[in-house]
Tab-separated table of C-alpha atoms in Angstrom:
chain	number	residue	atom	x	y	z
A	1	UNK	CA	130.363	186.314	125.685
A	2	UNK	CA	131.233	189.213	127.120
A	3	UNK	CA	129.425	189.866	130.096
A	4	UNK	CA	129.247	193.478	132.238
A	5	UNK	CA	127.115	193.708	134.963
A	6	UNK	CA	127.757	197.482	135.960
A	7	UNK	CA	127.539	200.780	134.481
A	8	UNK	CA	130.412	203.051	134.143
A	9	UNK	CA	129.292	206.570	135.976
A	10	UNK	CA	131.192	208.906	137.386
A	11	UNK	CA	134.560	207.488	137.058
A	12	UNK	CA	132.989	204.164	138.971
A	13	UNK	CA	132.198	200.614	137.749
A	14	UNK	CA	128.086	200.863	139.831
A	15	UNK	CA	125.662	198.423	139.792
A	16	UNK	CA	122.555	200.121	137.406
A	17	UNK	CA	119.252	200.953	139.158
A	18	UNK	CA	117.428	198.639	137.137
A	19	UNK	CA	116.966	195.172	136.076
A	20	UNK	CA	117.136	195.091	132.225
A	21	UNK	CA	119.454	193.717	130.143
A	22	UNK	CA	121.167	194.853	126.473
A	23	UNK	CA	121.975	191.828	124.696
A	24	UNK	CA	124.575	192.928	121.485
A	25	UNK	CA	123.835	189.926	118.819
A	26	UNK	CA	126.769	189.362	116.203
A	27	UNK	CA	125.112	190.057	112.780
A	28	UNK	CA	127.730	187.734	111.139
A	29	UNK	CA	125.701	184.346	113.618
A	30	UNK	CA	123.139	185.886	114.950
A	31	UNK	CA	123.799	184.848	118.958
A	32	UNK	CA	124.469	186.639	121.936
A	33	UNK	CA	128.008	187.870	121.629
A	34	UNK	CA	127.752	190.210	125.200
A	35	UNK	CA	125.354	191.319	127.657
A	36	UNK	CA	125.281	195.076	129.400
A	37	UNK	CA	122.704	196.542	132.176
A	38	UNK	CA	119.910	198.633	130.781
A	39	UNK	CA	120.348	201.849	131.095
A	40	UNK	CA	117.271	203.701	133.081
A	41	UNK	CA	116.303	207.093	133.887
A	42	UNK	CA	117.586	207.075	137.411
A	43	UNK	CA	121.046	205.662	135.834
A	44	UNK	CA	120.801	209.408	133.460
A	45	UNK	CA	120.107	211.110	136.682
A	46	UNK	CA	123.218	209.312	138.366
A	47	UNK	CA	125.687	210.101	135.846
A	48	UNK	CA	124.277	213.664	135.454
A	49	UNK	CA	124.859	214.523	138.695
A	50	UNK	CA	128.243	213.214	138.721
A	51	UNK	CA	128.854	215.185	135.554
A	52	UNK	CA	127.369	218.239	136.800
A	53	UNK	CA	129.372	217.911	140.259
A	54	UNK	CA	133.158	217.894	138.323
A	55	UNK	CA	132.385	220.506	136.518
A	56	UNK	CA	130.453	222.851	139.263
A	57	UNK	CA	132.972	221.842	142.065
A	58	UNK	CA	136.254	220.407	141.013
A	59	UNK	CA	139.127	222.381	139.182
A	60	UNK	CA	138.833	220.512	135.618
A	61	UNK	CA	136.594	223.351	134.001
A	62	UNK	CA	139.668	226.026	134.982
A	63	UNK	CA	142.665	224.094	133.873
A	64	UNK	CA	144.342	224.510	131.031
A	65	UNK	CA	143.165	223.523	127.796
A	66	UNK	CA	147.115	221.946	127.198
A	67	UNK	CA	146.937	219.954	130.484
A	68	UNK	CA	143.424	218.482	129.642
A	69	UNK	CA	144.606	217.703	125.864
A	70	UNK	CA	147.898	215.921	127.303
A	71	UNK	CA	144.856	213.169	127.862
A	72	UNK	CA	143.576	213.010	124.664
A	73	UNK	CA	147.030	212.257	123.642
A	74	UNK	CA	148.056	209.442	126.167
A	75	UNK	CA	144.011	207.870	125.521
A	76	UNK	CA	145.211	208.146	121.610
A	77	UNK	CA	148.387	205.693	122.810
A	78	UNK	CA	146.654	203.206	124.350
A	79	UNK	CA	144.193	202.652	121.939
A	80	UNK	CA	146.663	202.205	119.510
A	81	UNK	CA	148.279	199.430	122.367
A	82	UNK	CA	144.739	197.686	122.222
A	83	UNK	CA	143.899	198.090	118.371
A	84	UNK	CA	143.392	194.398	117.156
A	85	UNK	CA	141.060	194.235	120.199
A	86	UNK	CA	139.056	196.965	119.863
A	87	UNK	CA	138.512	196.066	115.945
A	88	UNK	CA	137.768	192.194	116.563
A	89	UNK	CA	135.332	193.231	119.086
A	90	UNK	CA	133.905	196.034	116.647
A	91	UNK	CA	133.156	193.765	114.289
A	92	UNK	CA	131.589	191.746	115.949
A	93	UNK	CA	129.443	193.981	117.686
A	94	UNK	CA	127.905	195.559	114.052
A	95	UNK	CA	129.193	193.286	111.498
A	96	UNK	CA	132.358	195.495	110.220
A	97	UNK	CA	135.049	194.094	107.641
A	98	UNK	CA	138.141	194.194	110.042
A	99	UNK	CA	140.593	194.870	107.579
A	100	UNK	CA	138.956	198.456	107.365
A	101	UNK	CA	137.947	198.686	110.514
A	102	UNK	CA	141.555	198.554	111.691
A	103	UNK	CA	141.922	201.454	110.114
A	104	UNK	CA	137.997	203.129	109.950
A	105	UNK	CA	137.013	201.663	113.334
A	106	UNK	CA	140.245	202.451	115.499
A	107	UNK	CA	142.984	204.149	114.011
A	108	UNK	CA	141.015	206.886	112.605
A	109	UNK	CA	139.480	207.723	116.529
A	110	UNK	CA	143.032	207.211	117.350
A	111	UNK	CA	144.068	210.045	114.898
A	112	UNK	CA	141.312	212.129	115.989
A	113	UNK	CA	142.462	212.704	119.227
A	114	UNK	CA	146.263	213.365	118.350
A	115	UNK	CA	144.603	216.019	116.465
A	116	UNK	CA	143.098	217.689	119.589
A	117	UNK	CA	146.505	216.799	121.739
A	118	UNK	CA	147.980	219.075	119.354
A	119	UNK	CA	145.193	221.511	118.961
A	120	UNK	CA	145.667	221.957	122.859
A	121	UNK	CA	149.004	223.636	122.397
A	122	UNK	CA	147.249	226.537	119.713
A	123	UNK	CA	143.923	226.812	121.182
A	124	UNK	CA	142.852	230.530	122.256
A	125	UNK	CA	140.580	230.928	124.914
A	126	UNK	CA	140.406	234.871	124.909
A	127	UNK	CA	141.194	237.718	122.318
A	128	UNK	CA	141.596	241.485	123.043
A	129	UNK	CA	139.758	243.402	120.789
A	130	UNK	CA	139.433	246.850	120.326
A	131	UNK	CA	135.871	248.132	121.790
A	132	UNK	CA	133.400	251.487	121.643
A	133	UNK	CA	135.381	252.353	125.104
A	134	UNK	CA	138.154	250.228	125.386
A	135	UNK	CA	139.438	246.745	125.389
A	136	UNK	CA	137.134	244.110	124.686
A	137	UNK	CA	137.930	240.732	125.490
A	138	UNK	CA	136.286	238.001	124.077
A	139	UNK	CA	136.198	234.630	126.177
A	140	UNK	CA	135.219	231.139	125.542
A	141	UNK	CA	133.780	229.829	128.471
A	142	UNK	CA	132.928	225.729	128.829
A	143	UNK	CA	129.198	225.232	128.301
A	144	UNK	CA	128.891	222.547	131.176
A	145	UNK	CA	127.220	219.149	131.342
A	146	UNK	CA	127.234	217.665	127.525
A	147	UNK	CA	124.121	214.685	126.603
A	148	UNK	CA	125.775	212.953	124.127
A	149	UNK	CA	123.937	210.340	121.937
A	150	UNK	CA	126.225	207.551	119.176
A	151	UNK	CA	125.216	205.834	116.484
A	152	UNK	CA	126.287	202.054	116.263
A	153	UNK	CA	127.869	202.381	112.567
A	154	UNK	CA	131.485	203.593	113.831
A	155	UNK	CA	131.303	203.416	117.606
A	156	UNK	CA	134.680	204.454	118.499
A	157	UNK	CA	134.955	207.278	116.129
A	158	UNK	CA	132.033	208.657	116.999
A	159	UNK	CA	132.371	208.783	120.810
A	160	UNK	CA	135.431	210.061	120.262
A	161	UNK	CA	134.104	212.997	118.113
A	162	UNK	CA	131.893	213.999	120.617
A	163	UNK	CA	134.322	213.443	124.054
A	164	UNK	CA	137.958	214.584	122.326
A	165	UNK	CA	135.881	218.154	121.643
A	166	UNK	CA	134.419	218.690	125.211
A	167	UNK	CA	137.521	217.442	126.725
A	168	UNK	CA	139.551	219.928	125.652
A	169	UNK	CA	136.525	222.928	126.117
A	170	UNK	CA	136.320	221.608	130.100
A	171	UNK	CA	133.206	219.893	129.723
A	172	UNK	CA	131.661	217.100	131.244
A	173	UNK	CA	130.158	214.506	129.318
A	174	UNK	CA	127.020	211.290	130.104
A	175	UNK	CA	127.743	209.131	126.979
A	176	UNK	CA	124.597	207.248	125.518
A	177	UNK	CA	126.065	204.497	123.189
A	178	UNK	CA	123.544	202.363	120.961
A	179	UNK	CA	122.281	199.165	122.362
A	180	UNK	CA	123.554	197.347	119.362
A	181	UNK	CA	127.239	198.257	120.521
A	182	UNK	CA	126.953	198.770	124.074
A	183	UNK	CA	130.304	196.791	124.311
A	184	UNK	CA	132.983	198.898	123.446
A	185	UNK	CA	132.083	201.942	125.339
A	186	UNK	CA	133.321	199.679	127.897
A	187	UNK	CA	137.018	199.819	126.397
A	188	UNK	CA	137.103	203.503	125.719
A	189	UNK	CA	136.026	203.884	129.738
A	190	UNK	CA	138.760	202.291	130.664
A	191	UNK	CA	141.225	203.753	127.771
A	192	UNK	CA	139.908	207.454	129.141
A	193	UNK	CA	140.645	206.385	132.718
A	194	UNK	CA	143.899	205.081	132.283
A	195	UNK	CA	145.009	208.043	130.266
A	196	UNK	CA	144.123	210.194	133.337
A	197	UNK	CA	140.185	211.797	132.776
A	198	UNK	CA	138.758	212.923	136.152
A	199	UNK	CA	136.563	210.743	138.023
A	200	UNK	CA	132.707	212.527	136.923
A	201	UNK	CA	134.261	213.696	133.719
A	202	UNK	CA	132.689	211.128	131.776
A	203	UNK	CA	129.689	208.571	132.974
A	204	UNK	CA	128.599	206.253	129.983
A	205	UNK	CA	125.442	204.610	129.913
A	206	UNK	CA	123.862	202.746	127.179
A	207	UNK	CA	120.520	202.220	126.348
A	208	UNK	CA	117.611	202.664	123.703
A	209	UNK	CA	115.745	205.904	122.434
A	210	UNK	CA	113.827	206.460	125.726
A	211	UNK	CA	116.709	207.370	127.913
A	212	UNK	CA	118.140	208.971	125.236
A	213	UNK	CA	114.955	211.259	125.050
A	214	UNK	CA	115.100	211.277	128.730
A	215	UNK	CA	119.350	212.631	128.424
A	216	UNK	CA	117.953	215.353	126.166
A	217	UNK	CA	115.877	217.294	128.274
A	218	UNK	CA	117.001	216.721	131.408
A	219	UNK	CA	117.016	220.127	133.354
A	220	UNK	CA	120.874	219.887	134.452
A	221	UNK	CA	122.378	218.801	131.016
A	222	UNK	CA	124.041	222.228	129.232
A	223	UNK	CA	124.133	220.703	126.009
A	224	UNK	CA	123.442	218.327	123.197
A	225	UNK	CA	124.980	216.640	120.611
A	226	UNK	CA	123.675	213.793	118.682
A	227	UNK	CA	125.000	211.820	115.368
A	228	UNK	CA	121.912	209.325	114.110
A	229	UNK	CA	118.921	209.913	111.685
A	230	UNK	CA	117.814	212.686	110.426
A	231	UNK	CA	114.109	211.662	111.804
A	232	UNK	CA	116.014	211.222	115.194
A	233	UNK	CA	117.720	214.635	114.986
A	234	UNK	CA	114.695	216.596	113.714
A	235	UNK	CA	113.026	215.481	117.295
A	236	UNK	CA	116.138	216.306	119.606
A	237	UNK	CA	116.174	219.301	117.252
A	238	UNK	CA	112.769	220.248	118.255
A	239	UNK	CA	112.930	219.210	122.069
A	240	UNK	CA	116.108	221.399	122.299
A	241	UNK	CA	114.897	224.282	120.639
A	242	UNK	CA	111.964	223.950	123.186
A	243	UNK	CA	114.846	224.399	125.887
A	244	UNK	CA	116.436	226.687	124.032
A	245	UNK	CA	119.524	224.415	124.767
A	246	UNK	CA	122.793	224.219	122.467
A	247	UNK	CA	122.164	221.535	119.942
A	248	UNK	CA	124.625	220.105	117.615
A	249	UNK	CA	123.136	217.831	114.807
A	250	UNK	CA	125.051	215.486	112.537
A	251	UNK	CA	122.653	213.167	110.173
A	252	UNK	CA	122.115	211.721	106.846
A	253	UNK	CA	124.104	211.988	104.200
A	254	UNK	CA	122.986	210.875	100.037
A	255	UNK	CA	126.701	211.871	98.639
A	256	UNK	CA	127.261	211.997	94.674
A	257	UNK	CA	130.411	211.286	93.355
A	258	UNK	CA	130.636	213.246	89.678
A	259	UNK	CA	132.937	211.470	87.625
A	260	UNK	CA	133.596	213.773	84.392
A	261	UNK	CA	134.903	212.353	81.542
A	262	UNK	CA	138.598	213.342	81.953
A	263	UNK	CA	138.867	211.009	84.651
A	264	UNK	CA	140.759	207.937	83.973
A	265	UNK	CA	137.620	205.218	85.190
A	266	UNK	CA	140.166	202.247	85.737
A	267	UNK	CA	142.017	204.459	88.380
A	268	UNK	CA	138.736	205.964	89.450
A	269	UNK	CA	136.038	203.319	90.078
A	270	UNK	CA	138.599	201.142	92.689
A	271	UNK	CA	138.062	204.215	95.203
A	272	UNK	CA	134.842	204.969	94.386
A	273	UNK	CA	133.915	201.299	96.003
A	274	UNK	CA	136.226	202.430	99.426
A	275	UNK	CA	133.702	205.379	99.406
A	276	UNK	CA	130.783	203.793	98.697
A	277	UNK	CA	130.580	200.469	100.301
A	278	UNK	CA	132.857	201.179	103.334
A	279	UNK	CA	131.581	199.479	106.795
A	280	UNK	CA	129.113	197.638	104.371
A	281	UNK	CA	127.439	200.698	103.043
A	282	UNK	CA	126.652	201.858	106.687
A	283	UNK	CA	128.702	205.405	106.687
A	284	UNK	CA	126.697	208.976	107.276
A	285	UNK	CA	129.477	210.368	104.034
A	286	UNK	CA	129.220	207.403	101.787
A	287	UNK	CA	129.082	208.249	97.988
A	288	UNK	CA	126.211	206.368	97.273
A	289	UNK	CA	125.274	208.335	93.604
A	290	UNK	CA	127.725	207.832	90.619
A	291	UNK	CA	127.035	210.161	88.478
A	292	UNK	CA	128.345	209.875	84.847
A	293	UNK	CA	128.440	212.090	81.799
A	294	UNK	CA	125.641	209.919	79.053
A	295	UNK	CA	128.456	209.751	76.623
A	296	UNK	CA	130.426	207.876	79.319
A	297	UNK	CA	127.980	206.075	81.411
A	298	UNK	CA	127.845	202.353	79.722
A	299	UNK	CA	132.012	202.375	80.434
A	300	UNK	CA	131.174	204.061	84.217
A	301	UNK	CA	128.776	201.775	85.033
A	302	UNK	CA	130.021	198.564	83.516
A	303	UNK	CA	133.539	199.073	85.725
A	304	UNK	CA	131.438	200.090	89.009
A	305	UNK	CA	129.252	196.664	88.144
A	306	UNK	CA	132.187	194.227	87.586
A	307	UNK	CA	134.147	195.811	90.769
A	308	UNK	CA	131.452	195.590	93.251
A	309	UNK	CA	130.146	191.840	91.421
A	310	UNK	CA	133.605	190.851	92.905
A	311	UNK	CA	134.046	191.749	96.165
A	312	UNK	CA	134.636	189.489	99.183
A	313	UNK	CA	131.240	189.234	101.332
A	314	UNK	CA	131.727	186.903	104.493
A	315	UNK	CA	132.889	186.422	107.749
A	316	UNK	CA	133.892	190.422	109.053
A	317	UNK	CA	136.691	188.703	111.109
A	318	UNK	CA	138.848	186.975	108.147
A	319	UNK	CA	141.098	190.145	106.357
A	320	UNK	CA	140.146	188.341	102.777
A	321	UNK	CA	136.610	189.930	103.737
A	322	UNK	CA	135.285	193.210	101.981
A	323	UNK	CA	131.525	193.271	102.898
A	324	UNK	CA	130.305	191.714	105.699
A	325	UNK	CA	126.503	191.920	107.472
A	326	UNK	CA	125.038	194.716	108.177
A	327	UNK	CA	123.935	195.494	111.904
A	328	UNK	CA	120.599	194.164	112.916
A	329	UNK	CA	118.253	192.059	110.820
A	330	UNK	CA	115.526	194.922	110.948
A	331	UNK	CA	118.049	197.271	108.755
A	332	UNK	CA	118.784	193.965	106.501
A	333	UNK	CA	114.607	193.808	105.769
A	334	UNK	CA	114.753	197.593	105.295
A	335	UNK	CA	117.505	197.376	103.016
A	336	UNK	CA	115.457	194.329	100.673
A	337	UNK	CA	112.571	197.111	101.014
A	338	UNK	CA	114.213	199.767	98.955
A	339	UNK	CA	115.909	197.587	96.815
A	340	UNK	CA	112.578	196.429	95.390
A	341	UNK	CA	111.349	199.860	95.531
A	342	UNK	CA	114.410	200.276	92.859
A	343	UNK	CA	113.578	197.786	90.765
A	344	UNK	CA	109.173	198.859	90.799
A	345	UNK	CA	110.267	202.623	89.840
A	346	UNK	CA	112.135	201.249	86.411
A	347	UNK	CA	116.135	201.245	87.749
A	348	UNK	CA	118.242	198.530	86.221
A	349	UNK	CA	119.841	195.901	88.703
A	350	UNK	CA	123.185	194.928	87.066
A	351	UNK	CA	124.580	193.111	89.793
A	352	UNK	CA	123.090	191.614	92.925
A	353	UNK	CA	119.575	192.739	94.562
A	354	UNK	CA	119.115	190.989	97.105
A	355	UNK	CA	120.107	188.249	100.000
A	356	UNK	CA	123.301	186.180	99.883
A	357	UNK	CA	123.160	182.828	99.981
A	358	UNK	CA	124.596	182.263	103.555
A	359	UNK	CA	122.590	180.395	106.062
A	360	UNK	CA	123.345	182.498	108.733
A	361	UNK	CA	124.290	186.805	108.533
A	362	UNK	CA	122.254	189.470	108.030
A	363	UNK	CA	123.582	190.057	104.748
A	364	UNK	CA	122.764	192.096	101.467
A	365	UNK	CA	124.204	191.188	98.422
A	366	UNK	CA	126.506	194.314	97.243
A	367	UNK	CA	124.352	195.840	94.563
A	368	UNK	CA	124.594	198.223	91.710
A	369	UNK	CA	121.380	200.098	90.141
A	370	UNK	CA	122.200	201.472	86.729
A	371	UNK	CA	119.605	203.566	84.861
A	372	UNK	CA	118.619	205.591	87.507
A	373	UNK	CA	116.713	208.997	87.564
A	374	UNK	CA	118.054	211.175	90.182
A	375	UNK	CA	114.047	211.472	91.534
A	376	UNK	CA	114.024	207.489	92.807
A	377	UNK	CA	113.564	206.297	96.049
A	378	UNK	CA	116.579	205.478	95.884
A	379	UNK	CA	118.294	208.104	94.794
A	380	UNK	CA	117.209	210.064	97.234
A	381	UNK	CA	116.734	208.118	100.135
A	382	UNK	CA	119.746	207.262	103.014
A	383	UNK	CA	119.789	202.996	102.166
A	384	UNK	CA	122.508	202.572	104.848
A	385	UNK	CA	124.130	199.276	103.519
A	386	UNK	CA	126.497	198.175	100.592
A	387	UNK	CA	124.138	199.669	97.742
A	388	UNK	CA	125.524	202.229	94.623
A	389	UNK	CA	122.716	203.714	92.230
A	390	UNK	CA	125.003	205.097	88.869
A	391	UNK	CA	122.993	207.889	87.344
A	392	UNK	CA	123.179	209.704	84.099
A	393	UNK	CA	124.446	213.444	83.382
A	394	UNK	CA	123.626	215.602	80.149
A	395	UNK	CA	126.336	218.254	80.969
A	396	UNK	CA	128.736	219.628	83.783
A	397	UNK	CA	125.204	222.083	85.224
A	398	UNK	CA	123.385	219.032	84.774
A	399	UNK	CA	125.799	217.428	86.995
A	400	UNK	CA	126.036	219.983	89.175
A	401	UNK	CA	122.080	220.254	89.772
A	402	UNK	CA	121.363	216.518	90.288
A	403	UNK	CA	124.377	216.841	93.007
A	404	UNK	CA	122.449	218.967	94.555
A	405	UNK	CA	118.996	217.788	94.340
A	406	UNK	CA	118.862	216.046	97.591
A	407	UNK	CA	117.546	216.818	100.936
A	408	UNK	CA	120.536	215.930	102.378
A	409	UNK	CA	124.448	217.635	102.048
A	410	UNK	CA	126.666	216.035	103.837
A	411	UNK	CA	129.581	214.730	101.653
A	412	UNK	CA	130.618	214.419	98.388
A	413	UNK	CA	133.416	214.152	95.462
A	414	UNK	CA	134.239	215.206	92.433
A	415	UNK	CA	136.576	213.161	89.722
A	416	UNK	CA	138.891	214.069	86.838
A	417	UNK	CA	142.142	214.807	85.128
A	418	UNK	CA	141.513	218.785	85.298
A	419	UNK	CA	142.248	219.576	88.669
A	420	UNK	CA	141.229	223.467	88.409
A	421	UNK	CA	137.856	222.561	86.537
A	422	UNK	CA	137.065	219.463	88.870
A	423	UNK	CA	137.880	221.761	92.111
A	424	UNK	CA	135.508	224.617	90.485
A	425	UNK	CA	133.002	221.998	90.467
A	426	UNK	CA	133.312	221.022	93.699
A	427	UNK	CA	132.792	224.308	95.305
A	428	UNK	CA	128.956	224.610	93.496
A	429	UNK	CA	127.690	221.594	95.730
A	430	UNK	CA	126.262	222.534	98.571
A	431	UNK	CA	127.289	220.101	100.861
A	432	UNK	CA	129.772	220.392	104.243
A	433	UNK	CA	132.588	218.789	102.891
A	434	UNK	CA	133.817	217.641	99.342
A	435	UNK	CA	136.474	215.701	97.646
A	436	UNK	CA	138.368	216.403	94.874
A	437	UNK	CA	140.159	213.421	93.184
A	438	UNK	CA	140.304	211.072	97.007
A	439	UNK	CA	137.621	210.690	99.617
A	440	UNK	CA	138.952	211.337	102.689
A	441	UNK	CA	137.616	213.109	105.677
A	442	UNK	CA	140.000	216.517	107.050
A	443	UNK	CA	140.318	215.704	110.962
A	444	UNK	CA	141.659	219.267	111.618
A	445	UNK	CA	139.133	220.969	109.453
A	446	UNK	CA	134.849	221.063	110.364
A	447	UNK	CA	132.634	218.451	109.722
A	448	UNK	CA	129.068	218.599	109.035
A	449	UNK	CA	125.950	219.342	106.560
A	450	UNK	CA	123.906	221.433	105.088
A	451	UNK	CA	120.332	221.017	104.751
A	452	UNK	CA	118.435	217.740	106.561
A	453	UNK	CA	122.120	216.299	106.991
A	454	UNK	CA	122.263	218.244	110.464
A	455	UNK	CA	123.347	221.772	112.154
A	456	UNK	CA	126.815	222.649	113.495
A	457	UNK	CA	130.291	221.526	113.282
A	458	UNK	CA	132.229	218.930	114.855
A	459	UNK	CA	136.498	218.237	114.346
A	460	UNK	CA	138.893	220.721	114.155
A	461	UNK	CA	138.436	224.005	116.315
A	462	UNK	CA	134.979	224.776	115.311
A	463	UNK	CA	134.567	220.953	116.524
A	464	UNK	CA	135.640	222.679	120.139
A	465	UNK	CA	134.029	225.271	119.476
A	466	UNK	CA	130.817	223.917	119.542
A	467	UNK	CA	130.999	223.259	123.223
A	468	UNK	CA	131.815	226.831	124.491
A	469	UNK	CA	129.926	229.919	125.669
A	470	UNK	CA	131.318	232.981	124.288
A	471	UNK	CA	131.790	236.114	126.756
A	472	UNK	CA	132.479	239.728	126.087
A	473	UNK	CA	134.402	241.208	128.859
A	474	UNK	CA	134.848	245.078	128.396
A	475	UNK	CA	137.808	246.434	130.964
A	476	UNK	CA	137.543	249.504	132.723
A	477	UNK	CA	138.423	252.679	130.240
A	478	UNK	CA	139.873	254.553	132.694
A	479	UNK	CA	142.370	252.035	133.121
A	480	UNK	CA	143.807	251.373	129.937
């Protein structure tokens, strides 16, 4: 068992202010995998103070973008050097299959760091424009102290998504990880320190909702960035609105994959499984609504059902496992309730539909629902588990309508042999990211959602812009 008795604050491991502890439970064994101190408001105060001091009194915010970005390149190499350790640690914390986690949980964060390290060579913080009376210099300045709150599903990836662009911008960060995944942030802190991040630029205080709320409204914090549920994001957005505090919210999703009649079903379905059930279905971008035309519906449903039924469910540390347990017992019970809702509203379970036979572990059978109407609960609510709904459409306009008939707008995909047709359809889907004949995240492009999927964008240069204030400096007309 991994045990930590100190918190990483201001670049040091310090005694926590309180006596509470967080037990990280292995969702496969249901046993304690680790223990860390539970952060308190006093710990947040100390962390924010360290971040404030580092921003206000050191040269951190005035270093060149390239100098700061170099740290991220070194951090990427250090993550890759500890890839096996981090993969196993995160799988132990939250049940991600290690075969997928090697890429999704560890290599992907390294790739994001590399992207931002490279961006340091081209990101401009000043631009001169013509003004009414003379030149105007448009300047980007770091916002200051950032409060970053991340979820448990891809913890290292989310930490990097927040910290890396803030580092490029010249901000300082107080990171609050989820209690379910409170172990891997200690490794991340070690890596960032070894990469050369100055003391005070990053502090990490794990804890629950209460200290997250305290961080959001802390008077010395300048910016909030949050990834998590839409319900929590709305509360955070409201709190930041009352304070006129800048906020980025990356929230839920219920993404649609449109399978056109021209698509090769045998080729598409394995990719749909990767896109829909990755990380045990615990991904905000998961393609969980599969749309197929009525004329092709049975073929698509049968192929998806057969493929999902064949998935290997088991120990997340076994490299052959494709689906592990969900993160917590409460999550399993919530999913079971949604499966019951699907059946009661008339959807047909074609495979799965309940708990597995494992004696231990918070497992859900990989499940496919057929005969799904898009108005059903299982088609509208984010399930966050290994559950797919196959929905029929009448024609292409109907497919577009169904895809857009959602409170969310985070991701999506269109599949068909006519690339031009698929691309034109993709352009009509109201969502932050959309893929044609593949599924991926483009780390150099903006990522975020429409509607209840959030506010603002992460990744790419837009991710750095989110941590920058814009200042217009009008120069003396007589001087030019």
